[in-house]
Amino acid sequence: MSNQPNTPSRSGVFQQSTDRRVDQFTESISFDKRLYAHDIAGSIAHAKMLASQGIISSEESQQIANTLLEIHGEIERNEFEFRIELEDIHMHIEQALIDRLGDVGRKLHTGRSRNDQVATDLRLWSRDAIDGLLSAIHNLQSAFVGRCQADMEVVLPAYTHMQRAQPVLAPHYWLAYTEKLERDYGRLVDCRKRLNVCSLGGAALAGTTLPIDRQDVAKRLGFDGVAANSIDISSDRDFAVELCFALSLLATHLSGWAEEWILWSTTEFNFIKLPQEFCTGSSIMPQKINPDVLELIRGKTARVNGNLQSLLVLIKGLPLAYNRDLQEDKLPLFDSVDTVQACLELAAPMVAGMEFRKESIASRLEHGYLDATTLMEFLIRRGTPQRSAHHLVGELVRTAMDRGIPLAELKLEEFRALDETLDDSVFQSLGVANALAAFESEGSTAPKRVAEQAKRWESKIANRHR
Ligand code: ARG
């Protein structure tokens, strides 16, 4: 053929090749090559549809599919040559096909554009990424839930404003994290549902005049249906934003957990011992065992949140339909997925391997008046209005604080000053063990409630279809 253009996207309208600086500036192959498997799967489905519609012959479609699989193998084995003048993964694969099949290869791009192609690839890639993330979330939840039985006797102070508030069972903490992760899980499942529609067939932006069958392609690629509007298809990156948002919130949850465990592992708290395989040393201070992994889980949240911001700013104000700006969607998306996946994979063994410093926790548990609210509710049950009980117990705490003793060490007469009908039974509401046992409400840290919740989670985790 005379005058074949130097790359598949440069039609006969061009009389000159691109400036080298343009190749360098506009390439995306350096980061979109990781879409190769999804790009090839999309192309094979497309070629098969073209054949079943009689647009190309079934022999041609077979040749295309076989050659695409050959290319797949070469990329996988690192035998494939990438060069920036071919811009992106789509053109690399198409050019390799043309190099091997000539005119048959030139037929693959029939009824399709890179605009619907890249969107399809990204949907397929995101779908797999979500599956990986879901199983990593599941594993982290398993690690938390897996601790519950063994930690059922461990009582911890819980904090509001980082001030000691009320006593809770350690598994109550574990299930709190598990609930947050479950919402993250649900958000990813939702995102997966919404993204699972096929973009192919939208072509550049208006569709195609050729008799393609979009439903057929969608079915072949495991999509639930087709995206409805070709202009929307060409420009839509909502799924990428949603995925990045779900990951931002997930990373934010992990950052809070990481911060908590960093504090708990300090000499000042001395609540927990982190597994040494997940700690690092200091190059100058020999005594240091540093929680660097937790710090980085906390720190990497910044990048993940930045990625979400990048995507939102990227699509802000973009007119319909495809604009080259959209090529910049991949780096933040890939980075958020990689980062959060890695955080989850490190969090799970850390959760499983953490050891409590039980004596240290127990020795200071009576500090901080963790039973004050229980005493207040004891008075409420006997008829004192809440506001009055709140005030009176506050005064009593002040008295105990001044003497440096816990509430349980005050004399009965001192309690009688609050309510002269009080008898010895008041002591049953005092002390951390009593305070904890007194909880009742649904969702509370009452041992019975926590045990129920732990059981519910154990069976949920065991029965989750994966
Ligand atoms: N490399 C491009 C991207 O990732 C592929 C789509 C290009 N489409 C186009 N009309 N130039 O967005």
Coordinates of C-alpha atoms and ligand atoms in Angstrom, one line a residue:
M1 CA 0.0 0.0 0.0
S2 CA 1.4 3.4 -0.9
N3 CA 2.0 6.0 1.7
Q4 CA 1.0 4.0 4.8
P5 CA 1.1 6.4 7.8
N6 CA 3.8 5.9 10.3
T7 CA 1.4 5.0 13.2
P8 CA -2.1 3.7 13.0
S9 CA -3.6 6.9 14.3
R10 CA -1.9 9.1 11.8
S11 CA -4.1 9.1 8.7
G12 CA -3.2 10.2 5.2
V13 CA -4.2 13.7 6.2
F14 CA -0.7 14.1 7.7
Q15 CA 2.3 14.8 5.6
Q16 CA 4.7 15.0 8.5
S17 CA 5.6 12.8 11.4
T18 CA 5.2 14.1 14.9
D19 CA 8.0 16.1 16.5
R20 CA 10.0 13.9 18.9
R21 CA 9.1 16.2 21.8
V22 CA 5.4 15.6 21.1
D23 CA 5.9 11.9 21.2
Q24 CA 7.6 12.3 24.6
F25 CA 5.0 14.7 25.9
T26 CA 1.9 12.8 24.8
E27 CA 2.9 9.2 25.3
S28 CA 1.0 7.1 27.8
I29 CA 2.6 3.7 27.1
S30 CA 4.9 4.1 30.1
F31 CA 1.9 3.8 32.4
D32 CA -0.9 2.3 30.3
K33 CA 1.0 -0.8 29.3
R34 CA -0.5 -2.5 32.3
L35 CA -3.8 -2.5 30.5
Y36 CA -2.5 -4.9 27.9
A37 CA -4.4 -8.0 29.0
H38 CA -7.7 -6.1 29.2
D39 CA -7.0 -4.4 25.9
I40 CA -6.5 -7.7 24.2
A41 CA -9.6 -9.3 25.8
G42 CA -11.6 -6.3 24.6
S43 CA -10.2 -6.6 21.1
I44 CA -10.8 -10.3 20.8
A45 CA -14.5 -9.8 21.9
H46 CA -14.8 -7.0 19.4
A47 CA -13.3 -9.1 16.5
K48 CA -15.6 -12.0 17.3
M49 CA -18.6 -9.8 17.2
L50 CA -17.4 -8.3 13.9
A51 CA -17.3 -11.8 12.5
S52 CA -20.7 -12.9 13.9
Q53 CA -22.2 -9.7 12.3
G54 CA -20.6 -10.6 9.0
I55 CA -18.5 -7.4 9.0
I56 CA -15.2 -9.5 8.8
S57 CA -14.9 -13.2 8.0
S58 CA -14.7 -15.7 10.8
E59 CA -11.4 -16.8 9.5
E60 CA -10.1 -13.2 9.8
S61 CA -11.5 -13.0 13.3
Q62 CA -9.8 -16.2 14.3
Q63 CA -6.5 -15.0 12.9
I64 CA -6.8 -11.7 14.8
A65 CA -7.7 -13.6 18.0
N66 CA -4.8 -16.0 17.7
T67 CA -2.3 -13.2 16.9
L68 CA -3.6 -11.1 19.8
L69 CA -3.0 -14.1 22.1
E70 CA 0.5 -14.4 20.7
I71 CA 1.1 -10.7 21.5
H72 CA -0.3 -11.2 25.0
G73 CA 2.2 -14.0 25.6
E74 CA 5.1 -11.8 24.4
I75 CA 4.1 -8.9 26.6
E76 CA 3.7 -11.2 29.6
R77 CA 7.1 -12.7 29.0
N78 CA 8.7 -9.2 28.5
E79 CA 9.6 -10.0 24.9
F80 CA 7.6 -7.1 23.5
E81 CA 9.2 -3.9 22.4
F82 CA 7.5 -0.7 23.5
R83 CA 8.3 2.7 21.8
I84 CA 6.9 6.0 22.6
E85 CA 6.0 7.0 19.1
L86 CA 3.3 4.4 19.3
E87 CA 1.8 6.5 22.1
D88 CA -0.3 4.0 24.1
I89 CA -1.0 0.3 24.7
H90 CA -3.9 0.3 22.2
M91 CA -1.7 1.4 19.3
H92 CA 1.2 -0.9 20.3
I93 CA -1.1 -3.9 20.1
E94 CA -2.8 -2.8 16.9
Q95 CA 0.5 -2.1 15.2
A96 CA 1.9 -5.4 16.2
L97 CA -1.2 -7.1 14.8
I98 CA -0.8 -5.1 11.5
D99 CA 2.9 -6.0 11.3
R100 CA 2.0 -9.7 11.5
L101 CA -1.3 -9.9 9.6
G102 CA -1.2 -7.0 7.2
D103 CA -4.7 -6.0 5.9
V104 CA -6.4 -8.5 8.2
G105 CA -4.9 -6.7 11.1
R106 CA -6.0 -3.4 9.6
K107 CA -9.6 -4.5 10.1
L108 CA -9.6 -4.8 13.9
H109 CA -10.4 -1.2 14.5
T110 CA -13.6 -1.4 12.5
G111 CA -16.6 0.3 14.2
R112 CA -14.5 1.2 17.2
S113 CA -12.4 4.2 18.4
R114 CA -9.7 4.5 21.0
N115 CA -12.2 6.5 23.0
D116 CA -14.6 3.6 23.7
Q117 CA -11.6 1.2 23.7
V118 CA -9.7 2.9 26.5
A119 CA -12.9 3.4 28.5
T120 CA -13.6 -0.3 28.2
D121 CA -10.1 -1.3 29.1
L122 CA -10.2 0.9 32.2
R123 CA -13.5 -0.6 33.2
L124 CA -12.2 -4.1 32.9
W125 CA -9.0 -3.2 34.7
S126 CA -11.0 -1.5 37.5
R127 CA -13.3 -4.5 37.8
D128 CA -10.3 -6.8 38.5
A129 CA -8.7 -4.3 40.8
I130 CA -11.9 -4.1 42.8
D131 CA -12.0 -7.9 43.1
G132 CA -8.5 -7.8 44.5
L133 CA -9.3 -5.0 46.9
L134 CA -12.4 -6.8 48.1
S135 CA -10.5 -9.9 48.9
A136 CA -7.8 -7.9 50.7
I137 CA -10.5 -6.1 52.8
H138 CA -12.1 -9.4 53.6
N139 CA -8.7 -10.7 54.8
L140 CA -8.2 -7.7 57.0
Q141 CA -11.7 -8.1 58.5
S142 CA -10.9 -11.8 59.0
A143 CA -7.8 -10.7 61.0
F144 CA -9.9 -8.4 63.2
V145 CA -12.7 -10.9 63.7
G146 CA -10.2 -13.7 64.2
R147 CA -8.9 -11.9 67.3
C148 CA -12.3 -11.5 69.0
Q149 CA -12.5 -14.9 70.9
A150 CA -9.0 -14.7 72.3
D151 CA -9.3 -11.0 73.3
M152 CA -12.8 -11.3 74.9
E153 CA -11.3 -10.8 78.4
V154 CA -9.3 -7.8 77.5
V155 CA -10.8 -4.5 78.7
L156 CA -9.5 -1.3 77.3
P157 CA -10.1 2.3 78.0
A158 CA -12.0 4.0 75.1
Y159 CA -11.5 7.6 74.4
T160 CA -13.3 10.6 73.2
H161 CA -11.2 13.7 72.6
M162 CA -8.3 11.4 73.4
Q163 CA -9.4 11.6 77.0
R164 CA -10.3 8.4 78.9
A165 CA -14.1 7.9 78.6
Q166 CA -15.5 4.5 79.2
P167 CA -14.3 0.9 79.4
V168 CA -14.8 -1.3 76.4
L169 CA -13.9 -4.9 75.4
A170 CA -11.0 -5.1 73.0
P171 CA -13.2 -7.0 70.5
H172 CA -15.6 -4.0 70.5
Y173 CA -12.7 -2.1 69.0
W174 CA -12.0 -4.9 66.5
L175 CA -15.6 -4.9 65.4
A176 CA -15.7 -1.1 65.1
Y177 CA -12.9 -1.3 62.5
T178 CA -14.6 -4.3 60.9
E179 CA -17.8 -2.2 60.4
K180 CA -15.9 0.6 58.8
L181 CA -14.2 -1.8 56.5
E182 CA -17.6 -3.3 55.7
R183 CA -18.9 0.0 54.4
D184 CA -15.7 0.3 52.3
Y185 CA -16.4 -3.1 51.0
G186 CA -20.0 -2.2 50.1
R187 CA -18.9 1.0 48.4
L188 CA -16.5 -1.0 46.2
V189 CA -19.3 -3.5 45.4
D190 CA -21.6 -0.6 44.4
C191 CA -18.9 1.0 42.3
R192 CA -18.3 -2.4 40.6
K193 CA -22.0 -2.7 39.8
R194 CA -22.1 0.8 38.2
L195 CA -18.9 0.4 36.2
N196 CA -19.8 -3.0 34.8
V197 CA -21.3 -1.8 31.6
C198 CA -19.6 -2.0 28.2
S199 CA -18.3 1.2 26.5
L200 CA -17.3 -0.5 23.3
G201 CA -19.6 0.5 20.4
G202 CA -19.7 4.1 21.5
A203 CA -17.0 4.6 19.0
A204 CA -15.5 8.1 18.8
L205 CA -18.6 9.8 20.3
A206 CA -21.6 9.3 18.0
G207 CA -21.6 5.6 17.5
T208 CA -21.0 3.9 14.2
T209 CA -22.9 3.4 10.9
L210 CA -21.7 -0.2 10.8
P211 CA -24.1 -3.0 12.0
I212 CA -22.2 -3.9 15.2
D213 CA -23.8 -5.8 18.1
R214 CA -22.9 -4.1 21.4
Q215 CA -24.8 -6.6 23.5
D216 CA -22.8 -9.4 22.1
V217 CA -19.5 -7.7 23.0
A218 CA -20.8 -6.8 26.5
K219 CA -21.7 -10.5 27.1
R220 CA -18.4 -11.7 25.9
L221 CA -16.6 -9.4 28.3
G222 CA -18.8 -10.3 31.3
F223 CA -20.5 -6.9 31.5
D224 CA -24.0 -6.6 32.8
G225 CA -25.1 -4.5 29.8
V226 CA -24.0 -1.6 27.6
A227 CA -23.5 2.0 28.5
A228 CA -26.5 3.8 26.9
N229 CA -25.2 7.0 25.4
S230 CA -22.3 7.2 23.0
I231 CA -21.3 10.8 23.9
D232 CA -21.4 10.0 27.6
I233 CA -19.3 6.8 26.9
S234 CA -16.6 8.9 25.3
S235 CA -16.2 11.2 28.3
D236 CA -17.4 9.2 31.3
R237 CA -14.8 8.6 34.0
D238 CA -17.2 8.6 36.9
F239 CA -16.3 5.0 37.7
A240 CA -12.7 6.0 38.2
V241 CA -13.6 8.9 40.5
E242 CA -15.9 6.6 42.5
L243 CA -13.2 4.0 42.8
C244 CA -10.7 6.6 44.0
F245 CA -13.2 8.0 46.4
A246 CA -14.0 4.6 47.9
L247 CA -10.2 4.1 48.2
S248 CA -9.7 7.5 49.8
L249 CA -12.2 6.7 52.5
L250 CA -10.8 3.3 53.0
A251 CA -7.3 4.7 53.3
T252 CA -8.6 7.3 55.7
H253 CA -10.1 4.5 57.9
L254 CA -6.7 2.7 57.8
S255 CA -4.9 5.9 58.7
G256 CA -7.0 6.2 61.9
W257 CA -6.4 2.7 62.9
A258 CA -2.6 3.1 62.2
E259 CA -2.5 6.2 64.3
E260 CA -4.3 4.5 67.1
W261 CA -1.9 1.6 67.1
I262 CA 1.1 3.9 66.9
L263 CA -0.1 5.5 70.0
W264 CA -0.9 2.2 71.7
S265 CA 2.6 1.0 71.0
T266 CA 4.3 3.9 72.7
T267 CA 6.0 3.6 76.1
E268 CA 3.4 6.2 77.3
F269 CA 0.5 4.0 76.4
N270 CA 2.2 0.6 76.5
F271 CA -0.9 -1.2 75.4
I272 CA 0.4 -3.4 72.6
K273 CA 3.5 -5.0 71.1
L274 CA 3.7 -4.9 67.3
P275 CA 5.0 -7.9 65.5
Q276 CA 8.7 -7.3 65.0
E277 CA 8.7 -8.4 61.4
F278 CA 6.6 -5.3 60.7
C279 CA 8.8 -2.9 62.6
T280 CA 12.0 -1.2 61.7
G281 CA 15.0 0.0 63.6
S282 CA 16.9 3.3 63.9
S283 CA 20.3 3.7 62.4
I284 CA 21.5 5.6 65.4
M285 CA 19.4 4.7 68.4
P286 CA 19.9 1.1 69.2
Q287 CA 16.8 0.8 71.4
K288 CA 14.3 1.8 68.8
I289 CA 11.6 -0.5 67.4
N290 CA 9.7 1.8 65.1
P291 CA 6.2 1.4 63.7
D292 CA 7.2 2.6 60.2
V293 CA 4.7 0.4 58.4
L294 CA 1.8 2.0 60.4
E295 CA 3.3 5.4 59.9
L296 CA 3.4 4.8 56.1
I297 CA -0.1 3.5 56.0
R298 CA -1.1 6.7 57.7
G299 CA 1.2 8.7 55.4
K300 CA 0.2 7.1 52.1
T301 CA -3.4 8.2 52.8
A302 CA -2.2 11.7 51.7
R303 CA -1.3 10.4 48.2
V304 CA -4.5 8.5 47.9
N305 CA -6.5 11.6 48.9
G306 CA -4.4 13.6 46.5
N307 CA -5.2 11.2 43.7
L308 CA -8.9 11.7 44.2
Q309 CA -8.4 15.4 44.1
S310 CA -6.4 15.1 40.8
L311 CA -9.2 13.1 39.1
L312 CA -11.9 15.5 40.2
V313 CA -9.9 18.5 39.0
L314 CA -9.0 16.7 35.8
I315 CA -12.7 16.3 34.8
K316 CA -13.9 19.5 36.1
G317 CA -15.1 21.8 33.3
L318 CA -14.3 19.3 30.5
P319 CA -16.7 19.7 27.6
L320 CA -18.2 16.6 26.0
A321 CA -16.8 14.3 24.8
Y322 CA -13.3 12.7 24.9
N323 CA -10.6 15.1 25.6
R324 CA -6.9 14.2 25.8
D325 CA -6.9 15.4 29.4
L326 CA -8.6 12.0 30.2
Q327 CA -5.3 10.2 29.5
E328 CA -4.2 11.6 32.8
D329 CA -6.8 9.6 34.7
K330 CA -4.7 6.5 34.8
L331 CA -1.8 7.4 37.1
P332 CA -3.9 8.5 40.0
L333 CA -6.3 5.6 39.6
F334 CA -3.5 3.0 39.4
D335 CA -1.6 4.6 42.3
S336 CA -4.6 4.6 44.6
V337 CA -5.4 1.0 43.8
D338 CA -1.7 -0.1 44.3
T339 CA -1.3 1.9 47.4
V340 CA -4.4 0.8 49.2
Q341 CA -4.0 -2.8 48.1
A342 CA -0.5 -2.8 49.7
C343 CA -1.8 -1.1 52.9
L344 CA -4.5 -3.7 53.3
E345 CA -2.0 -6.6 52.7
L346 CA 0.3 -5.3 55.4
A347 CA -2.4 -4.4 57.8
A348 CA -3.8 -7.9 58.0
P349 CA -0.7 -9.7 59.3
M350 CA 0.0 -6.8 61.7
V351 CA -3.5 -7.2 63.2
A352 CA -3.1 -10.9 63.5
G353 CA 0.3 -10.7 65.0
M354 CA -0.2 -7.8 67.6
E355 CA 0.2 -8.8 71.2
F356 CA -1.5 -7.1 74.1
R357 CA 0.5 -5.9 77.1
K358 CA -2.2 -7.0 79.4
E359 CA -0.6 -6.3 82.7
S360 CA 0.3 -2.8 81.7
I361 CA -3.2 -2.1 80.5
A362 CA -4.8 -3.7 83.6
S363 CA -2.5 -1.8 86.1
R364 CA -3.9 1.5 84.9
L365 CA -7.4 0.7 84.0
E366 CA -8.9 2.1 87.2
H367 CA -7.3 5.5 86.4
G368 CA -9.4 8.1 84.6
Y369 CA -12.9 7.4 86.2
L370 CA -14.1 5.2 83.4
D371 CA -17.0 4.2 85.7
A372 CA -18.3 7.7 86.2
T373 CA -21.0 7.4 83.5
T374 CA -22.2 4.1 84.9
L375 CA -22.6 5.6 88.4
M376 CA -24.6 8.5 86.8
E377 CA -26.9 6.0 85.1
F378 CA -27.2 4.0 88.4
L379 CA -28.6 7.2 90.0
I380 CA -30.9 7.8 87.0
R381 CA -32.3 4.4 87.4
R382 CA -33.2 5.3 91.1
G383 CA -35.0 8.4 90.0
T384 CA -32.5 11.2 89.9
P385 CA -32.9 13.4 86.8
Q386 CA -30.0 13.0 84.3
R387 CA -28.8 16.6 84.6
S388 CA -28.7 16.5 88.4
A389 CA -27.0 13.1 88.4
H390 CA -24.4 14.4 85.9
H391 CA -23.7 17.3 88.1
L392 CA -23.5 15.3 91.4
V393 CA -21.2 12.6 90.0
G394 CA -19.0 15.4 88.6
E395 CA -18.7 16.8 92.1
L396 CA -17.9 13.4 93.5
V397 CA -15.2 12.8 90.8
R398 CA -13.7 16.1 91.8
T399 CA -13.5 14.9 95.5
A400 CA -12.0 11.6 94.5
M401 CA -9.5 13.4 92.1
D402 CA -8.4 15.7 94.9
R403 CA -7.6 12.7 97.1
G404 CA -6.1 10.7 94.1
I405 CA -8.4 7.7 94.5
P406 CA -10.9 6.0 92.3
L407 CA -14.6 6.4 92.9
A408 CA -14.8 2.8 94.4
E409 CA -12.6 3.9 97.3
L410 CA -15.0 6.7 98.5
K411 CA -17.1 6.0 101.6
L412 CA -20.8 5.1 101.5
E413 CA -21.5 8.4 103.4
E414 CA -19.9 10.3 100.6
F415 CA -22.3 8.7 98.1
R416 CA -25.2 9.4 100.4
A417 CA -24.5 13.1 100.0
L418 CA -25.8 12.6 96.4
D419 CA -28.9 10.6 97.4
E420 CA -29.6 9.8 101.0
T421 CA -31.4 6.6 100.1
L422 CA -28.3 5.1 98.6
D423 CA -27.0 1.9 100.2
D424 CA -24.1 -0.5 99.6
S425 CA -25.5 -1.5 96.2
V426 CA -24.0 1.6 94.8
F427 CA -20.6 -0.1 94.8
Q428 CA -21.9 -2.6 92.3
S429 CA -21.8 0.1 89.7
L430 CA -18.2 1.1 90.5
G431 CA -14.9 -0.2 89.2
V432 CA -14.2 -1.0 85.6
A433 CA -15.4 -4.6 85.7
N434 CA -18.7 -3.6 87.1
A435 CA -19.1 -0.6 84.8
L436 CA -18.4 -2.8 81.8
A437 CA -20.9 -5.5 83.0
A438 CA -23.6 -2.9 83.4
F439 CA -23.9 -2.1 79.7
E440 CA -27.0 -3.4 78.0
S441 CA -28.0 -1.5 74.9
E442 CA -27.9 -2.9 71.4
G443 CA -24.5 -2.1 69.8
S444 CA -22.9 -1.4 73.2
T445 CA -19.8 -3.0 74.7
A446 CA -21.9 -5.2 77.0
P447 CA -20.0 -8.6 76.9
K448 CA -23.1 -10.4 75.8
R449 CA -23.7 -7.9 72.9
V450 CA -20.1 -8.1 71.9
A451 CA -20.1 -11.9 71.9
E452 CA -23.2 -11.8 69.7
Q453 CA -21.6 -9.4 67.3
A454 CA -18.4 -11.4 67.1
K455 CA -20.4 -14.5 66.3
R456 CA -22.4 -12.7 63.6
W457 CA -19.2 -11.5 62.0
E458 CA -17.5 -14.9 62.3
S459 CA -20.3 -16.5 60.3
K460 CA -20.5 -13.6 57.8
I461 CA -16.8 -13.9 57.1
A462 CA -16.9 -17.6 56.9
N463 CA -19.9 -17.6 54.5
R464 CA -18.9 -14.7 52.2
H465 CA -18.9 -16.0 48.7
R466 CA -15.6 -15.2 47.1
Ligands
ARG1 N1 -3.8 7.3 25.1 C1 -5.2 7.7 25.1 C2 -5.8 7.8 26.5 O1 -5.3 7.1 27.3 C3 -6.1 6.8 24.3 C4 -7.2 7.5 23.7 C5 -6.8 8.5 22.7 N2 -7.9 8.9 21.9 C6 -7.7 10.0 21.1 N3 -8.8 10.3 20.4 N4 -6.6 10.6 21.0 O2 -6.7 8.5 26.8

